[in-house]
Short mmCIF file of C-alpha atoms and ligand atoms in Angstrom, two decimals:
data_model
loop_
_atom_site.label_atom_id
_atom_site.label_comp_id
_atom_site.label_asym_id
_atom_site.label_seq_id
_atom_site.Cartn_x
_atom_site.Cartn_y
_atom_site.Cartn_z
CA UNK A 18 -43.20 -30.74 -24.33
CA UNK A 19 -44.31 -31.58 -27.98
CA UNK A 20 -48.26 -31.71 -29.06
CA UNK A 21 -47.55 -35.44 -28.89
CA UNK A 22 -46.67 -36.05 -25.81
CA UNK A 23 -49.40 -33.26 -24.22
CA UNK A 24 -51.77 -35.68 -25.87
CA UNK A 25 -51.00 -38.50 -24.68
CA UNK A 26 -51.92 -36.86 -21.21
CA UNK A 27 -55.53 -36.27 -22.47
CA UNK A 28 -56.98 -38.83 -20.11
CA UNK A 29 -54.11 -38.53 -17.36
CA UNK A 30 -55.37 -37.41 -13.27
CA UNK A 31 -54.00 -34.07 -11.82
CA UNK A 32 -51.92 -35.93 -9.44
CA UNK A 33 -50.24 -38.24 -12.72
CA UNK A 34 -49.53 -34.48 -14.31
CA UNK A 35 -45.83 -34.18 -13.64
CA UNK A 36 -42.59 -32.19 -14.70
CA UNK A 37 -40.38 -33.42 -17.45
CA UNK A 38 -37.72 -31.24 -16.18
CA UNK A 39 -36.92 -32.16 -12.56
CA UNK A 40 -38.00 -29.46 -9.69
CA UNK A 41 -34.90 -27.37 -8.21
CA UNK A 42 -36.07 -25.99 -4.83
CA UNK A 43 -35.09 -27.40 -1.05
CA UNK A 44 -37.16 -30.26 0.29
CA UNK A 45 -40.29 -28.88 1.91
CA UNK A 46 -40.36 -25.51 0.06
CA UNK A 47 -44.11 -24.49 -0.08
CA UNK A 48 -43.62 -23.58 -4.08
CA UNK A 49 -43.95 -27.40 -4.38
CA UNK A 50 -47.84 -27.09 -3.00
CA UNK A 51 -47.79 -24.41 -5.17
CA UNK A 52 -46.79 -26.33 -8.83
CA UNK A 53 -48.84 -28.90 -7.55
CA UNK A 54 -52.00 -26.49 -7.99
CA UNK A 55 -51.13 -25.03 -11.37
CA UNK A 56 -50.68 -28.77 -12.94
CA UNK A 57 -54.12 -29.84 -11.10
CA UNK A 58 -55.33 -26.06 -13.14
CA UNK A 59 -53.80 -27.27 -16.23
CA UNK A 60 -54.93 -30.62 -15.96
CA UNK A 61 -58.84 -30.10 -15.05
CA UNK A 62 -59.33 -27.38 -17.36
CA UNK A 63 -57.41 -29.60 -20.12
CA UNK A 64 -55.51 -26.25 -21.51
CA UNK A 65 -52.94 -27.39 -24.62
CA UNK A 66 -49.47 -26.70 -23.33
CA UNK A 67 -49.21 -24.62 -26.63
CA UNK A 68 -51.93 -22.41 -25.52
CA UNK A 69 -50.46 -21.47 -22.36
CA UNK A 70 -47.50 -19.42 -21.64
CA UNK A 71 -46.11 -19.10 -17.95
CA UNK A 72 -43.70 -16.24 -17.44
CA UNK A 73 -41.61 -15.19 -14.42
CA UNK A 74 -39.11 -12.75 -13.48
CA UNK A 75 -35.88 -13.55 -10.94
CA UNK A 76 -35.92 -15.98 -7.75
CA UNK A 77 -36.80 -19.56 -6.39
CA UNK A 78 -40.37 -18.91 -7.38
CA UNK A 79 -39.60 -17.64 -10.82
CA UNK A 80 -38.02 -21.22 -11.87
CA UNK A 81 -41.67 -22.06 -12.05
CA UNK A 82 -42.14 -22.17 -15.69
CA UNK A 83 -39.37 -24.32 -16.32
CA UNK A 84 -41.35 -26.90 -14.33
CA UNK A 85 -44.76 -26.18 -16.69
CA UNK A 86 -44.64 -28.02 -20.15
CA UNK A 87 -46.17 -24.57 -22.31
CA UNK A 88 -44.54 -21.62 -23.51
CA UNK A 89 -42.35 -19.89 -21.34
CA UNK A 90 -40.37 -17.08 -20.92
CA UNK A 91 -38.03 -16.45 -17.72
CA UNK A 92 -37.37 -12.37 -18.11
CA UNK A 93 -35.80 -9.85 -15.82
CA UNK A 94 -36.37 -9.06 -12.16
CA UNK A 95 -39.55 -7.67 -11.39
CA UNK A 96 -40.31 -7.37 -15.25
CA UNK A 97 -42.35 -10.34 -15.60
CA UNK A 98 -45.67 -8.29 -15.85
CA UNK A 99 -44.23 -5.75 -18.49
CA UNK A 100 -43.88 -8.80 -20.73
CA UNK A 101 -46.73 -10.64 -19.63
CA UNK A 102 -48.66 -7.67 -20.46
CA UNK A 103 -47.36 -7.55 -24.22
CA UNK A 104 -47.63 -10.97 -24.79
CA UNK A 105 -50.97 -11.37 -23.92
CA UNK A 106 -51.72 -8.13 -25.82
CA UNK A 107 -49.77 -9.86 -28.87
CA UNK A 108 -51.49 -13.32 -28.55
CA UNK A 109 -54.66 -12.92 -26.84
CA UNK A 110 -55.90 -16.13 -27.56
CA UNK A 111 -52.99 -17.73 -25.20
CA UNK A 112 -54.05 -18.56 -21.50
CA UNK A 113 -51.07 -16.52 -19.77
CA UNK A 114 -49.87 -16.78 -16.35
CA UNK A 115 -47.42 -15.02 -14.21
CA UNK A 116 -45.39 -16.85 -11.40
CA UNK A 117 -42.77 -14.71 -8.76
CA UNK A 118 -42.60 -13.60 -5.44
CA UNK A 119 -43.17 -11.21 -3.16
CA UNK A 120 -39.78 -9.86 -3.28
CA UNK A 121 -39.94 -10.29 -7.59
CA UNK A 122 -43.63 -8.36 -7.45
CA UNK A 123 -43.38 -5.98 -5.16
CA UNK A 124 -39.85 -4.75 -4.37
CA UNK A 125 -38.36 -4.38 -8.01
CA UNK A 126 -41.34 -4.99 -9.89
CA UNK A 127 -43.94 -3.01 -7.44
CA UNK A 128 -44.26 -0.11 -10.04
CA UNK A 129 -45.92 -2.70 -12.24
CA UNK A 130 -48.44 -4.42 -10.34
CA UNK A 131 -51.16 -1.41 -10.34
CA UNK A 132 -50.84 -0.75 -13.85
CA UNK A 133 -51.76 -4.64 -14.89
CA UNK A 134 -54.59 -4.35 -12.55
CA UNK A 135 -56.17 -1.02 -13.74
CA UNK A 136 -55.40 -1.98 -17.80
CA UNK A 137 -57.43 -5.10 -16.48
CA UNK A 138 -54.77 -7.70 -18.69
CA UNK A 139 -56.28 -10.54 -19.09
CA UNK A 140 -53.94 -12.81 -17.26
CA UNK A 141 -53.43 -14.64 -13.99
CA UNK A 142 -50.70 -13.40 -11.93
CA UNK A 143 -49.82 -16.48 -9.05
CA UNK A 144 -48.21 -14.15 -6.18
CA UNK A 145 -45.99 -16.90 -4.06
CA UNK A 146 -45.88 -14.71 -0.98
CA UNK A 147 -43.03 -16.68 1.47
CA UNK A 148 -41.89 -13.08 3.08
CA UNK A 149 -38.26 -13.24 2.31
CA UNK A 150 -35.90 -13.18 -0.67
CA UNK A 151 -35.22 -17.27 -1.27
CA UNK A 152 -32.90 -16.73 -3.82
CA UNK A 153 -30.57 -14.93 -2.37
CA UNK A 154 -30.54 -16.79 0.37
CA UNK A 155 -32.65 -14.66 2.98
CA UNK A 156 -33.22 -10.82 2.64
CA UNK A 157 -36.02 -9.07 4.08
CA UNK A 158 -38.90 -8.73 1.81
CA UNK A 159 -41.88 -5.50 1.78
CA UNK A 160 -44.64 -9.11 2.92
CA UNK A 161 -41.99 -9.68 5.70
CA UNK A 162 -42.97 -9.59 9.62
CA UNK A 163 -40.88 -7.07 11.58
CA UNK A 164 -40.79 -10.07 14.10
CA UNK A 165 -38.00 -11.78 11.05
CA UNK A 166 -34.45 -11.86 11.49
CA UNK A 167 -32.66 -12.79 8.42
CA UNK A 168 -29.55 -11.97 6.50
CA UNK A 169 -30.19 -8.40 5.79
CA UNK A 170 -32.25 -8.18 9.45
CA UNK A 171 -30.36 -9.53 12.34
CA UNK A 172 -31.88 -7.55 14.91
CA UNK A 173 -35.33 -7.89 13.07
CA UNK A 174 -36.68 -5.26 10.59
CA UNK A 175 -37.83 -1.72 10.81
CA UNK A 176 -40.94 -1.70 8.62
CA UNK A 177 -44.90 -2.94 8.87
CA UNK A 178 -45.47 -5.32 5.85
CA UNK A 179 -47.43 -4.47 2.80
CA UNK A 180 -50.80 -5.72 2.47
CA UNK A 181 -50.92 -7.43 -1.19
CA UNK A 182 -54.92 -7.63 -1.68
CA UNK A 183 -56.12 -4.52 -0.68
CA UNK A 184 -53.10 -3.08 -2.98
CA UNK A 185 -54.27 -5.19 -5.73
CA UNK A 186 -58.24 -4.43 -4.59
CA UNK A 187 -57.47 -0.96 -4.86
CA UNK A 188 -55.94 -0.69 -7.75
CA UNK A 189 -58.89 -2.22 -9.60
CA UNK A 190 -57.81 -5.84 -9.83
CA UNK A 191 -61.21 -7.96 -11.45
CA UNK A 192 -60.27 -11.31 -9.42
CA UNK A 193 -58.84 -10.81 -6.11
CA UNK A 194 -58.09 -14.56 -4.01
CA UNK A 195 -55.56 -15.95 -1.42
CA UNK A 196 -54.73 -19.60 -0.86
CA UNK A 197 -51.75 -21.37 1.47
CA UNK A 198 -49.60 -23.77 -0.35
CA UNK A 199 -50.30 -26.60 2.13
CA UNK A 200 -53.52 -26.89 0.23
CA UNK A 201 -52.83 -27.35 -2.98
CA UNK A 202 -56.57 -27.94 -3.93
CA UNK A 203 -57.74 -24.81 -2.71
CA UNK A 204 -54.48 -23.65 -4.80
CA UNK A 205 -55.68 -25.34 -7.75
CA UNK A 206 -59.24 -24.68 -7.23
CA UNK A 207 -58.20 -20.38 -6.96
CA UNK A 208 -55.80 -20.40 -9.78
CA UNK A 209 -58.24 -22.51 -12.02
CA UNK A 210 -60.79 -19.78 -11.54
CA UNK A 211 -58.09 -17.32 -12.34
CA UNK A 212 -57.52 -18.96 -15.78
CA UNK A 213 -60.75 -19.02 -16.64
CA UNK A 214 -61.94 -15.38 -15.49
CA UNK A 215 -61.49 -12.49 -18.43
CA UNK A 216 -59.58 -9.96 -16.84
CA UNK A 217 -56.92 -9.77 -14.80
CA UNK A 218 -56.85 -12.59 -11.73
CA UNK A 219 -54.09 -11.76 -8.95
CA UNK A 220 -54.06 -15.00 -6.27
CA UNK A 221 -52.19 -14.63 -3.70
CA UNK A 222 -50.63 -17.89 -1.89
CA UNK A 223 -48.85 -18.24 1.58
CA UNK A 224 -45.38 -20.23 0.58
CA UNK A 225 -43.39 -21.26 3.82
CA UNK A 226 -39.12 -21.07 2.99
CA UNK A 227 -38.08 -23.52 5.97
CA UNK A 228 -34.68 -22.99 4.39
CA UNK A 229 -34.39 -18.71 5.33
CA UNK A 230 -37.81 -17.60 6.74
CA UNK A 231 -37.49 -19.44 10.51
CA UNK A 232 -40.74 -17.99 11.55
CA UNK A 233 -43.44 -18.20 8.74
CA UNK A 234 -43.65 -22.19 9.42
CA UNK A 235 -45.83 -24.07 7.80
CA UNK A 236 -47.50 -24.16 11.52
CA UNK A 237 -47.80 -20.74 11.24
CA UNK A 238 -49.38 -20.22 8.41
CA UNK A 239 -52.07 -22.93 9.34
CA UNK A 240 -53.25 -20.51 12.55
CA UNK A 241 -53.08 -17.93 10.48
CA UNK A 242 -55.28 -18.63 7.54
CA UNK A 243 -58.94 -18.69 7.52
CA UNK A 244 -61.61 -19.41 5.03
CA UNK A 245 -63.26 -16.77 3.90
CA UNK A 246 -67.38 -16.80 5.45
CA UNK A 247 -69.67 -19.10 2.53
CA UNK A 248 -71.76 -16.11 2.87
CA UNK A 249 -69.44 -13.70 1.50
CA UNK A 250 -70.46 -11.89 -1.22
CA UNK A 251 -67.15 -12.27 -3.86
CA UNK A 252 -69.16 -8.57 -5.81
CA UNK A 253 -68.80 -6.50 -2.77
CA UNK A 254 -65.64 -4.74 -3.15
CA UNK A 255 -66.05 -2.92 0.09
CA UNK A 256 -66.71 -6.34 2.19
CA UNK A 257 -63.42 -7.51 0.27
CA UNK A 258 -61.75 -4.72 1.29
CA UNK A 259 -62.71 -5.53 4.75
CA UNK A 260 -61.72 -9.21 5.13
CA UNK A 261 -58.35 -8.20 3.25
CA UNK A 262 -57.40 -5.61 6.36
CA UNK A 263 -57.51 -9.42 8.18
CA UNK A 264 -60.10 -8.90 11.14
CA UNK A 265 -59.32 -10.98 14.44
CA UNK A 266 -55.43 -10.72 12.42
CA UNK A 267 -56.82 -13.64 10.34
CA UNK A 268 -55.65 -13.98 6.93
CA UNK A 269 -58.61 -14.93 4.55
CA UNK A 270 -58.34 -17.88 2.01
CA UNK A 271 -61.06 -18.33 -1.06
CA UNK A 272 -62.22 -15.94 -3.70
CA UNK A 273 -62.59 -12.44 -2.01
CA UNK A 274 -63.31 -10.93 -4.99
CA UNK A 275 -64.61 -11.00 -8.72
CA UNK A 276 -66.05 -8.35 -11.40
CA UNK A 277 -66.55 -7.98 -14.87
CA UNK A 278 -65.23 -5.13 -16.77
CA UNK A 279 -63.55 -4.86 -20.56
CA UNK A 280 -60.13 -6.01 -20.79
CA UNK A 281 -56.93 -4.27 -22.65
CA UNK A 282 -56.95 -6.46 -25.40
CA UNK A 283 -60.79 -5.93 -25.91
CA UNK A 284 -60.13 -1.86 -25.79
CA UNK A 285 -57.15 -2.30 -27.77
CA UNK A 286 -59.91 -4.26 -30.52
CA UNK A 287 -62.56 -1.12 -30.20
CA UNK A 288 -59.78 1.31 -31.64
CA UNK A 289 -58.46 -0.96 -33.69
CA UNK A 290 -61.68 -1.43 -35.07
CA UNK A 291 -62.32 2.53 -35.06
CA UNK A 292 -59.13 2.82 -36.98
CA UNK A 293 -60.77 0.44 -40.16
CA UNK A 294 -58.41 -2.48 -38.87
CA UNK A 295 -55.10 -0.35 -39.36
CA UNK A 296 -52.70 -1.72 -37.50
CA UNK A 297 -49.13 -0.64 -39.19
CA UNK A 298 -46.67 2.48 -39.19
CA UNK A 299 -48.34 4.41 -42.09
CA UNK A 300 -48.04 7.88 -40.06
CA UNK A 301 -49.56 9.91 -42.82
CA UNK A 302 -52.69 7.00 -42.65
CA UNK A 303 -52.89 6.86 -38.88
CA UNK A 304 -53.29 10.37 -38.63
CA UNK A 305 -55.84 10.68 -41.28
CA UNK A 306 -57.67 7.66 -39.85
CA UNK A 307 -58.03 9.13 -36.23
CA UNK A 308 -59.31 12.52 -37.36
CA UNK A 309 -62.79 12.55 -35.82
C1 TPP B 2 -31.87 -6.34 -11.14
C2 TPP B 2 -31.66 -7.38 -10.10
N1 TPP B 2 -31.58 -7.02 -8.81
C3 TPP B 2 -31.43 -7.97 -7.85
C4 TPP B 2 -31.32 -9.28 -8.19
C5 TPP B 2 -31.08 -10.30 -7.09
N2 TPP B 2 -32.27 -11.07 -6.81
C6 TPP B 2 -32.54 -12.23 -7.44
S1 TPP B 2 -33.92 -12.97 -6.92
C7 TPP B 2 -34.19 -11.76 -5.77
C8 TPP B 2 -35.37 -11.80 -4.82
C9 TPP B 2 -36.12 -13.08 -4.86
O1 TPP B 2 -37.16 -13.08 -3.91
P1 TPP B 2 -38.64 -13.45 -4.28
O2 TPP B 2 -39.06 -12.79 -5.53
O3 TPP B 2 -39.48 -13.15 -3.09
O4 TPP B 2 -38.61 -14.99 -4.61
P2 TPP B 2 -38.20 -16.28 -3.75
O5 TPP B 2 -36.77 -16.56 -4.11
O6 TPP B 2 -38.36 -15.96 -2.30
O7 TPP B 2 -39.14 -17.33 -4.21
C10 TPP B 2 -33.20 -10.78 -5.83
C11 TPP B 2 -33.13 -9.59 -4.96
C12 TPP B 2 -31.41 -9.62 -9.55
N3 TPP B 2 -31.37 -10.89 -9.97
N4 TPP B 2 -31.59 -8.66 -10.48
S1 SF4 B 3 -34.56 -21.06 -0.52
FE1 SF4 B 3 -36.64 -21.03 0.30
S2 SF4 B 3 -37.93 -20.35 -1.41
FE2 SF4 B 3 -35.96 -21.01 -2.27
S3 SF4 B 3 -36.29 -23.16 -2.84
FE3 SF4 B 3 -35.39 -23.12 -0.78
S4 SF4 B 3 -37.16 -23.21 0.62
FE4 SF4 B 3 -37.93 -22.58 -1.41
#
């Protein structure tokens, strides 16, 4: 989208914000709910499409910033983090945002996801969690049920799925929230705090697949989720610890939690600043400027 055409959206609704390039997933894929909540993001926090990059990796999820009128790059499987991370670290002033999967996140591109969250990027990262491999047309993924037959699983699978939050709580994530793509306000509501928090914001958001995954049904999900207590303290890392292990094997939805701490590009400004603002390959310099 050109700087024109953003602006003539200035006074548009969330619900008028729409793709230019037309959406390629199966009718009633939850990804839709998901979109939906980015624009509504976008469109209430009134973020220039060229201040906003979305990046993805490999599968139906990963189309997602071809459907988002900003900056975009669609990289590698499971990469999408690696290059999120240097291009926020390169433009810091750009709002950037992550889109993939479970399988995209945290099969091939699991060794990443602890290393954003303890550098503390400052990005969102918008975890569409549908517990199977869309793409290619129905694998078994590590946020799968055991109960799932698919493809790779015809006699249902032989492993416990992974829980996402209290991987991302442990590993020091600073915004830690979960949302079901059947509500795309609560979506939009999650990921909009994501944008706007300084550190790095992991949401995680149920996504049914009616077209591979025959048991996560949009039903399902609905008995499933449940919003997190208004009492809930969003600082207590232990009591989001807690609701993340599901008690009563509900699934909480809403901000479990949120902290402040100093980001990589901010660290990455201290010893730039330590260095006298030398950024280049001067070896000889570098080394004299670090000497203590
Ligand atoms: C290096 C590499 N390995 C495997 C693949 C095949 N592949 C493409 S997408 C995908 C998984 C997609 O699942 P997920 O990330 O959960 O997204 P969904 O399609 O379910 O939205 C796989 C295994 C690939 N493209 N590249
Ligand atoms: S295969 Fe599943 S995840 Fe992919 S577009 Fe279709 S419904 Fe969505």
């Amino acid at each position: 989208m050109t700087v024109e055409a953003f602006h003539k959206m200035e006074n548009m609704k969330p619900k008028d914000y729409k793709s230019e390039v037309p959406t390629t997933w199966c009718p009633g894929c939850g990804h839709f709910g998901i979109l939906n909540g980015v624009y509504r993001a976008m469109a209430e926090l009134g973020i220039d499409s060229t201040k906003f990059a979305a990046i993805s990796g490999i599968g139906c999820s990963s189309r997602m910033p071809y459907f988002v009128d900003s900056y975009k790059m669609h990289t590698l499987h499971g990469r999408a983090g690696a290059v999120a991370t240097g291009t926020q670290v390169a433009r810091p002033d750009l709002c950037v945002v992550v889109a993939g999967g479970d399988g995209d996140g945290f099969s091939i591109g699991g060794g990443h996801m602890p290393h954003m969250a303890r550098k503390n990027v400052n990005m969102t990262y918008v975890l569409m969690d549908n517990g199977i491999y869309g793409l290619t047309k129905g694998q078994y993924s590590p946020t799968s049920r055991p109960e799932m037959t698919a493809y790779t699983t015809p006699y249902g699978g032989p492993e416990n799925p992974m829980n996402p939050l209290l991987y991302m709580l442990t590993y020091g994530a600073t915004y830690v929230a979960q949302a079901f793509a059947g509500k795309p306000k609560d979506c939009a509501e999650l990921i909009k705090g994501a944008m706007e928090h300084e550190g790095f914001a992991y949401v995680n958001i149920f996504s049914q697949c009616p077209t591979f995954n025959k048991i996560d049904t949009v039903d399902f999900y609905r008995d499933l989720v449940e919003p997190i207590p208004e009492d809930h303290d969003t600082s207590d890392l232990g009591a989001a610890m807690e609701l993340a292990r599901r008690p009563g094997g509900k699934a909480p939805t809403g901000l479990l939690y949120k902290t402040s701490a100093p980001t990589l590009d901010q660290n990455l400004a201290k010893i730039r600043e330590r260095l006298g603002g030398h950024v280049g390959y001067d070896k000889n310099k570098i080394i004299a400027l670090a000497k203590p």
